[in-house]
Amino acid sequence: MMSKLFHVSKEKPYMLKVRASGWMIMTTVAVAVFTDIFMYGIIIPIIPNVLVDRLGVARSMVQKDISLALLVYAAGLLVASPIFGYLADLYQNRRFFMIVGLLALLGSTIMLCLARVLWLFILGRLIQGMSGAAVWVVGLALVTDSFPEENIGKMMGILSSSMSLAIFLGPLIGGVVYARAGYYAVFGILFGLICTDLLLRIFMLERKELEKRNPPLEEESALESDSGSAGVRVTTGNSAAPPDCSRTRPRNTVPKKQLVGFKLLKNGRMVNGLYMGVIIAWIFTALDAMLPLHVETIFHWGTLGSGLVFLPIALTSPISPLIGFWIDRRGPRWPLAAGLLLACPILVLLRLPDNGSIGHIILLFALLTLLGVSGCMLMPSSMAEISTCVSAAERKKPGIFGKGGAYGLAFGLFNLAYSAGSVFGPLFVTGTKEWGTATWALGLICFVSAIPAILFTGGFLFNTRASTRVEVCEANSITQPETEEVELHAFED
């Protein structure tokens, strides 16, 4: 039923190919990511004024309610991420769930626009977070479905650039438009962006749906030629692919969907990738909660200045695709570790700008620029690591996650971890009210987290046993029953 919901009959083949092309899919997901982060960020610089002037919150409660607004957004992500991940893999229709998520975003935006009481504003933020889960879970799974594994790092770098650009433009446009044209003008921009995003999501076509409507002739001929030879392995990919050692032991290759999550979580490499998602979200959501109010207190900036303070972070966004190229060739271990180690001293030094002098303003902007470089290393690396974990398992044990695969659920778990970090960030700010103490503690968290990033990203740093066994198996076509040793290292390359 769902697969036919957006079916257009008698559509010309060339138009179907345009709708399912790589650039169309990438553009749609990048715009979806931009829309989600832009909607999240445009509220940040205007929250203090909205809470006081529009919702009647006492100024002494502003920091607490800012943290609450960020917290409920993260709670929405936390609740909806595994649900969207499960359903997207179960029904194999990514586009449908992306459209459902955008309609939820539209509803939440209407709530925020009309809110005159705090509870309605908070409810809007909660639904906004739930809609964001569709973008991050389903969108990332769609990109992974649509591009070869060797290009995933580059694609995640492009998405990270879109996210970084939205992180800057959201607060900047929110501060400028609110200061010049008022509250409703901000939401006029949001509704226009949602309409553009909706058109792209409707127009885009998944490649799996294109193949159902118009199967590639090359694949059909390959299947016909291979089916005539007994004992020859049928494939539409690389004909020189090594034999699979696990095929000698009969086993059910279509596991129950509810067990896929346990298969993912029992592996140390995947758990480490999820932990990195928690830490990255913790750091940046804590800064989102603290930075606007801090610059207002120290530099006496209004909503415009609170938006401009995010400019240095956004200017570094073109670096993300370059990091993605590195990840595709060398893996995510060292960019992830370098990003955490770079963020550590930067966060500690953020305590130094403490007055409104030009020198201190320049120092703050320089530190935030370096922090943006760190973020460009962290996000593509962590997302690519989640994708390659699933790809490695599928390569070594085809069908281990069933017909629907596990990319949706894997990114659902990653979004769940990221949401947990987004909860810890605002709570951390509420519990640590002094700016210098908070930045010092965040720097320490980055330093400690760099250790597991070095040791476990891409597989255990000093473990050659599993990879050696797989190489021997592929070279000699071993037909012995697989052991638990291979099972334990199924995700490691």
Steps between C-alpha positions, in 0.01 A plus 500: 500500500773746600709421194209610278414815692713733290503295180461701178380287210619543138793718601773535239814292570740794480296688763507196728879491468524870587283449807713205616839647403775527757508880489123517550507268801798682648342841444175390661666355810739797531208745482311286754799511738534875442129555571508299822811671641388843376167459680686390812752787486278792397333490842825509701585875490139611544401262780597740784283777353213268405488349847488839672303718257260250345460216751528703822788305656687673784854603400644300789356185340626567145811275506300214649229527235755531218646169616148356522423602141817327379435202726151423370626522140757234589230296675296499178802370310559242770147359482450508122843386373472123565138505378589659167804273466295187556216602268729623221679163485178302542301669222797594278350837406733777612325777308162440663640539852699812401176661382320394820783658701475826306123520557569460872755782471237720337259434788765580761592823322136613506495432876817704558368783286170528686624419852411752769554267794812310597347150486395538133845629406661201675258257330594649164869442574425140599321425171775684312752260649289199402482626140877544497538128568355426155766717335797357682395137516322453168703759307838353597375148426381621157843644419667177609261301278570721199879528489786247502683449825820660371315833461313502831758718677474766230120493514502534878742790461253675268219444749723630778565815294127549460459460874782746578354756260160468668659531844629843393214628283227394744615712796624782274177536298292446813681781684501745206140443387364505854682825576391668174159352414368320807390156609259408219750594228730227636227242454421626150851390402446163668176426316662585167790265574262219598308533172824478299611195699161332451515541122845339488396207717194431284694529173792280607481127425687222677726289277335183621168630376657594166636147461154357563351717228789479252749214576850566360566297184857429608385325815238297314751375243748414772240297685400314185858409408590392852189293558600261221815387675465268795700588806591848378432777749245753363603861555442842355797657676870424490547158341830460680339522843642244745293201610306530822631270771175505693294340220620150593298491820123490448331781683195721481611812311174686553501579872207643686503878482488546874830308532691723259551766766662244729731389220613860460538575870701189590798625301756723669574705190135597456467586869807722471346677199182564698702631793667749266155621395414564866819701558472712183140594580585567865770752407314697236156510665663621822657785302166572331344541842779713649651710222215743412440592863876520568569751220196700608640518852867564414475707181145637556390378155136464404337244272706616200831448681384167640444384143828638365700313763430177306657643182854362561367146543310513171791642301683170549220291340682455161762294686254215562504353145882502510486302824257267324754434221758409765253266673424318173869428449643462852203440729339711775733414792748787480263783398274405790787486749656821366168683525462407868861585584472835322174586679652435843732806531260721302218439746728565795624827344145627443508619859756771412276750313327664796445866405377707209836614365585453132784262586272271698236500226765404242628226731148359543441493124838335437429228756154437356652469150736229623209334676317500166798319342475243777129451430576446129721208602259350750163480325601336167727255683236386746228460235732316261606265781139394563447432129820299455420286805184375331668468158783290644253263664299461179817432300615222730155352563258582218143510632600532865247780548227362278348632180455857622856540624590701808605845383177659620522338842875570526447871437199483729730380777753769408229764516391352831854541630524851358167584663625371834799731466263784412321432829824495700617832350217723630488308830875551533454876449221513758720323755818696414406868493851648488630542142867431577423182693269373227751550216781343703284194571400467132868512401578220743215289356650543150845391616372188675281408202794522259644182659219261391481686168862403428469146633165382360396709198525279190564197721740448790829675420725208599278211392628326185367155585154537345618671182776242451249216534267657243787554252607135534141387455455706185832387352450129559118475482488320835185294540529424871213603728529859622594557861386740764824694445380616159156575644650728766696701244238509228508878480875545482695564179 
